[in-house]
């Protein structure tokens, strides 16, 4: 046999290296797609990627073989060529399968590198055996070296592919992939050409004869290279498109399942987790959290500061929970936590205390040191409910119980809370039906000029006549009406009844000013001025016969708007009073800016007259201030002759209280005052009756 001396076509050598680098980049890119895909997409990328990547590696080998030109025509056995391609596919499959796992241990890296290297070596040397009409001898040193290079290159490829697959797509990542692909391409090409160096070729007898069925490698070289590059390009394009679609899907999922402001899970994701845990019959705890004072901070500093505070709270909540727990934002300033796999009640208690402590520390927002606390309600599963809706309701009830008892506390749900909440809901429904069915009526407490014992006005006080005949006082339903906003329709009915009654008395020849207390919600409602104006027009009532009482505290919520509303009332001609004066801010500025005509001294001052010298001096100062500001002053809650005597000595003659009369019906007002207007005194019998009622509830 004659030894054959071959030469290299360096154009084909360069082309083989380019193909190797291209195939390496494809492998690195595919590693990310396989590791981040799931289900059928993962299997499709694994199979399709292995075929395409294997063809790329095999093509590099085949073009490298063609680059080595012997002084005779070369042909290859098709079956062996196919087997070499199969070996390339197997090596690609091993690499992609290994990087698809969440972890790549050293043992897996070494084992995978050895198997992948052997597959690549098998591809190379099966391809060499496929050469026909030649025999090949191998140098053991270079043969061994090529195997070692193949294994080391495979281990490096596996490590790089795994590490880069866990990084976020960026320009830096692209640069790393490109540099790594060039190094890997050079290593794979190096293995091939070391293997070629290990080979010595000898011609077989009759080598010049044509061999039927063989493939002319020279004719196919460029075609295979172009096909391979196009296939690799198509695969890379596919991975880029798939990555973009995955990013869009991730963004859509984040929009659907995560709160855009805080990044926490949203209500939908919370409910899905809750439903899942309920189906699995796990023992866990559900926390409902509500920030205290958030509305005050949001209104005072603006929504931007409020948003920054919510972000800060979210970060602290994340730091409090354990791995496996879920924290979510339901909306506004409400958050939830699912504490999974509870072993004892001490665990939810510990978490609640940790959250409270974390939120007690001030937040620095826009150079403002803000303080907020949290009220927490806790419901246990399965003890406190067998469905998601029930558990959420019970945790919410517990949270409100915590808020009512003390701020910055936690409270576990109990059946007592549930009963109270159900009763509250029933009371709300009864109140709603009572408003719709006109079950409310007014009683009137006389306001007397004590210097002449003449009636100067009345204050209207609402009562609720239940279908069972029982009459409920205002303190039993007004707080609920305020809380549920039913005070708005109820307040309109009270104004309507008061205006109708004032008109009736005026038409009878007894024009009497009727006073109505406005609630905070009612005063701040958008249509309050329109409501009053419409009623005055509807009943053709002289506006000075309607007195509206507002408290200091309700005007403080929005001072500018309060001044605007009060000025609108004055333009209508309505009489205005500040009720409970002295119990809130009592700022002289407000007395200057507010267009009021009367101060009502709160009953808490009147009650302590003759008991506390300081109270006497404060009361005297309020009366004197009103006189100097040309404001009418009326004392409410007068019950004793000593109190009346003190007020008269201070020139406060307008009196309201049980000393003269408790709240009474329309008929009694007309009987006692309108039918006896010629009488200048209130009879001792009426005084005695009023004193007997002094300890009754107003």
mmCIF file of N, CA and C in Angstrom, residues 352-410:
data_model
loop_
_atom_site.group_PDB
_atom_site.id
_atom_site.type_symbol
_atom_site.label_atom_id
_atom_site.label_comp_id
_atom_site.label_asym_id
_atom_site.label_seq_id
_atom_site.Cartn_x
_atom_site.Cartn_y
_atom_site.Cartn_z
ATOM 1 N N UNK A 352 -46.990 37.695 63.055
ATOM 2 C CA UNK A 352 -47.752 38.931 63.267
ATOM 3 C C UNK A 352 -46.920 39.936 64.060
ATOM 4 N N UNK A 353 -46.251 39.479 65.109
ATOM 5 C CA UNK A 353 -45.411 40.377 65.909
ATOM 6 C C UNK A 353 -44.241 40.909 65.089
ATOM 7 N N UNK A 354 -43.681 40.057 64.224
ATOM 8 C CA UNK A 354 -42.564 40.484 63.385
ATOM 9 C C UNK A 354 -42.999 41.562 62.400
ATOM 10 N N UNK A 355 -44.191 41.400 61.821
ATOM 11 C CA UNK A 355 -44.719 42.403 60.881
ATOM 12 C C UNK A 355 -44.975 43.724 61.596
ATOM 13 N N UNK A 356 -45.607 43.658 62.770
ATOM 14 C CA UNK A 356 -45.905 44.872 63.533
ATOM 15 C C UNK A 356 -44.619 45.615 63.878
ATOM 16 N N UNK A 357 -43.613 44.876 64.327
ATOM 17 C CA UNK A 357 -42.337 45.496 64.691
ATOM 18 C C UNK A 357 -41.657 46.117 63.477
ATOM 19 N N UNK A 358 -41.727 45.422 62.334
ATOM 20 C CA UNK A 358 -41.080 45.932 61.113
ATOM 21 C C UNK A 358 -41.709 47.243 60.650
ATOM 22 N N UNK A 359 -43.033 47.355 60.785
ATOM 23 C CA UNK A 359 -43.723 48.549 60.294
ATOM 24 C C UNK A 359 -43.740 49.681 61.310
ATOM 25 N N UNK A 360 -43.305 49.407 62.535
ATOM 26 C CA UNK A 360 -43.232 50.480 63.530
ATOM 27 C C UNK A 360 -42.087 51.444 63.241
ATOM 28 N N UNK A 361 -41.070 50.958 62.535
ATOM 29 C CA UNK A 361 -39.942 51.825 62.190
ATOM 30 C C UNK A 361 -40.396 52.863 61.161
ATOM 31 N N UNK A 362 -39.949 54.121 61.292
ATOM 32 C CA UNK A 362 -40.408 55.169 60.367
ATOM 33 C C UNK A 362 -39.916 54.938 58.938
ATOM 34 N N UNK A 363 -40.671 55.456 57.973
ATOM 35 C CA UNK A 363 -40.309 55.412 56.554
ATOM 36 C C UNK A 363 -39.851 56.813 56.140
ATOM 37 N N UNK A 364 -38.713 56.881 55.475
ATOM 38 C CA UNK A 364 -38.223 58.168 54.985
ATOM 39 C C UNK A 364 -38.687 58.338 53.542
ATOM 40 N N UNK A 365 -39.691 59.193 53.342
ATOM 41 C CA UNK A 365 -40.294 59.418 52.024
ATOM 42 C C UNK A 365 -40.181 60.897 51.684
ATOM 43 N N UNK A 366 -39.438 61.204 50.620
ATOM 44 C CA UNK A 366 -39.287 62.598 50.171
ATOM 45 C C UNK A 366 -38.876 63.511 51.324
ATOM 46 N N UNK A 367 -37.871 63.063 52.079
ATOM 47 C CA UNK A 367 -37.337 63.816 53.227
ATOM 48 C C UNK A 367 -38.345 63.982 54.364
ATOM 49 N N UNK A 368 -39.417 63.206 54.327
ATOM 50 C CA UNK A 368 -40.390 63.206 55.424
ATOM 51 C C UNK A 368 -40.307 61.874 56.153
ATOM 52 N N UNK A 369 -40.247 61.938 57.473
ATOM 53 C CA UNK A 369 -40.232 60.721 58.287
ATOM 54 C C UNK A 369 -41.674 60.346 58.602
ATOM 55 N N UNK A 370 -42.158 59.300 57.952
ATOM 56 C CA UNK A 370 -43.560 58.924 58.073
ATOM 57 C C UNK A 370 -43.710 57.708 58.976
ATOM 58 N N UNK A 371 -44.769 57.738 59.773
ATOM 59 C CA UNK A 371 -45.052 56.637 60.691
ATOM 60 C C UNK A 371 -46.411 56.039 60.346
ATOM 61 N N UNK A 372 -46.462 54.746 60.273
ATOM 62 C CA UNK A 372 -47.725 54.043 60.076
ATOM 63 C C UNK A 372 -47.696 52.754 60.874
ATOM 64 N N UNK A 373 -48.843 52.269 61.225
ATOM 65 C CA UNK A 373 -48.945 50.996 61.933
ATOM 66 C C UNK A 373 -49.893 50.101 61.147
ATOM 67 N N UNK A 374 -50.082 48.889 61.627
ATOM 68 C CA UNK A 374 -50.881 47.933 60.883
ATOM 69 C C UNK A 374 -51.817 47.191 61.830
ATOM 70 N N UNK A 375 -53.025 46.936 61.347
ATOM 71 C CA UNK A 375 -53.985 46.092 62.058
ATOM 72 C C UNK A 375 -54.072 44.770 61.309
ATOM 73 N N UNK A 376 -53.969 43.672 62.045
ATOM 74 C CA UNK A 376 -53.868 42.348 61.428
ATOM 75 C C UNK A 376 -54.992 41.449 61.926
ATOM 76 N N UNK A 377 -55.660 40.790 60.984
ATOM 77 C CA UNK A 377 -56.636 39.755 61.317
ATOM 78 C C UNK A 377 -56.133 38.412 60.815
ATOM 79 N N UNK A 378 -56.294 37.368 61.623
ATOM 80 C CA UNK A 378 -55.755 36.052 61.285
ATOM 81 C C UNK A 378 -56.871 35.015 61.335
ATOM 82 N N UNK A 379 -56.967 34.224 60.274
ATOM 83 C CA UNK A 379 -57.905 33.090 60.239
ATOM 84 C C UNK A 379 -57.106 31.825 59.987
ATOM 85 N N UNK A 380 -57.404 30.778 60.736
ATOM 86 C CA UNK A 380 -56.693 29.512 60.626
ATOM 87 C C UNK A 380 -57.495 28.527 59.775
ATOM 88 N N UNK A 381 -56.769 27.749 58.974
ATOM 89 C CA UNK A 381 -57.389 26.701 58.158
ATOM 90 C C UNK A 381 -56.864 25.354 58.659
ATOM 91 N N UNK A 382 -57.741 24.393 58.940
ATOM 92 C CA UNK A 382 -59.179 24.358 58.599
ATOM 93 C C UNK A 382 -60.112 24.816 59.710
ATOM 94 N N UNK A 383 -59.584 25.284 60.834
ATOM 95 C CA UNK A 383 -60.432 25.569 61.985
ATOM 96 C C UNK A 383 -61.496 26.631 61.716
ATOM 97 N N UNK A 384 -61.146 27.667 60.936
ATOM 98 C CA UNK A 384 -62.031 28.824 60.789
ATOM 99 C C UNK A 384 -62.811 28.860 59.487
ATOM 100 N N UNK A 385 -62.820 27.767 58.732
ATOM 101 C CA UNK A 385 -63.612 27.751 57.504
ATOM 102 C C UNK A 385 -63.177 26.651 56.566
ATOM 103 N N UNK A 386 -64.093 26.255 55.704
ATOM 104 C CA UNK A 386 -63.813 25.171 54.767
ATOM 105 C C UNK A 386 -63.859 25.612 53.315
ATOM 106 N N UNK A 387 -63.877 26.925 53.080
ATOM 107 C CA UNK A 387 -63.845 27.436 51.706
ATOM 108 C C UNK A 387 -63.059 28.741 51.688
ATOM 109 N N UNK A 388 -62.572 29.098 50.506
ATOM 110 C CA UNK A 388 -61.766 30.312 50.373
ATOM 111 C C UNK A 388 -62.558 31.554 50.757
ATOM 112 N N UNK A 389 -63.801 31.639 50.304
ATOM 113 C CA UNK A 389 -64.623 32.811 50.599
ATOM 114 C C UNK A 389 -64.827 32.985 52.104
ATOM 115 N N UNK A 390 -65.080 31.882 52.776
ATOM 116 C CA UNK A 390 -65.314 31.946 54.224
ATOM 117 C C UNK A 390 -64.046 32.373 54.954
ATOM 118 N N UNK A 391 -62.909 31.807 54.572
ATOM 119 C CA UNK A 391 -61.641 32.151 55.223
ATOM 120 C C UNK A 391 -61.311 33.627 55.018
ATOM 121 N N UNK A 392 -61.502 34.133 53.790
ATOM 122 C CA UNK A 392 -61.230 35.542 53.521
ATOM 123 C C UNK A 392 -62.152 36.434 54.345
ATOM 124 N N UNK A 393 -63.420 36.056 54.424
ATOM 125 C CA UNK A 393 -64.365 36.850 55.204
ATOM 126 C C UNK A 393 -63.988 36.857 56.681
ATOM 127 N N UNK A 394 -63.590 35.714 57.196
ATOM 128 C CA UNK A 394 -63.254 35.623 58.612
ATOM 129 C C UNK A 394 -61.965 36.371 58.943
ATOM 130 N N UNK A 395 -60.972 36.292 58.058
ATOM 131 C CA UNK A 395 -59.733 37.049 58.278
ATOM 132 C C UNK A 395 -60.016 38.548 58.235
ATOM 133 N N UNK A 396 -60.898 38.958 57.324
ATOM 134 C CA UNK A 396 -61.278 40.367 57.220
ATOM 135 C C UNK A 396 -62.008 40.825 58.488
ATOM 136 N N UNK A 397 -62.908 39.989 59.009
ATOM 137 C CA UNK A 397 -63.610 40.319 60.249
ATOM 138 C C UNK A 397 -62.621 40.492 61.404
ATOM 139 N N UNK A 398 -61.670 39.566 61.487
ATOM 140 C CA UNK A 398 -60.675 39.639 62.553
ATOM 141 C C UNK A 398 -59.838 40.905 62.437
ATOM 142 N N UNK A 399 -59.537 41.308 61.211
ATOM 143 C CA UNK A 399 -58.758 42.530 61.009
ATOM 144 C C UNK A 399 -59.525 43.752 61.502
ATOM 145 N N UNK A 400 -60.812 43.831 61.180
ATOM 146 C CA UNK A 400 -61.609 44.966 61.635
ATOM 147 C C UNK A 400 -61.788 44.941 63.148
ATOM 148 N N UNK A 401 -61.867 43.743 63.724
ATOM 149 C CA UNK A 401 -61.933 43.646 65.178
ATOM 150 C C UNK A 401 -60.648 44.180 65.799
ATOM 151 N N UNK A 402 -59.509 43.877 65.178
ATOM 152 C CA UNK A 402 -58.229 44.393 65.651
ATOM 153 C C UNK A 402 -58.172 45.911 65.545
ATOM 154 N N UNK A 403 -58.682 46.442 64.442
ATOM 155 C CA UNK A 403 -58.664 47.898 64.228
ATOM 156 C C UNK A 403 -59.543 48.614 65.251
ATOM 157 N N UNK A 404 -60.676 48.017 65.592
ATOM 158 C CA UNK A 404 -61.586 48.642 66.550
ATOM 159 C C UNK A 404 -61.038 48.604 67.972
ATOM 160 N N UNK A 405 -60.315 47.532 68.299
ATOM 161 C CA UNK A 405 -59.834 47.387 69.670
ATOM 162 C C UNK A 405 -58.595 48.227 69.928
ATOM 163 N N UNK A 406 -57.647 48.170 69.030
ATOM 164 C CA UNK A 406 -56.411 48.922 69.224
ATOM 165 C C UNK A 406 -55.620 48.904 67.931
ATOM 166 N N UNK A 407 -55.038 50.028 67.586
ATOM 167 C CA UNK A 407 -54.207 50.083 66.390
ATOM 168 C C UNK A 407 -52.919 49.294 66.621
ATOM 169 N N UNK A 408 -52.340 48.822 65.531
ATOM 170 C CA UNK A 408 -51.088 48.078 65.567
ATOM 171 C C UNK A 408 -51.196 46.846 66.449
ATOM 172 N N UNK A 409 -52.254 46.054 66.225
ATOM 173 C CA UNK A 409 -52.442 44.815 66.956
ATOM 174 C C UNK A 409 -52.857 43.714 65.981
ATOM 175 N N UNK A 410 -52.775 42.486 66.437
ATOM 176 C CA UNK A 410 -53.274 41.362 65.656
ATOM 177 C C UNK A 410 -54.408 40.703 66.430
#
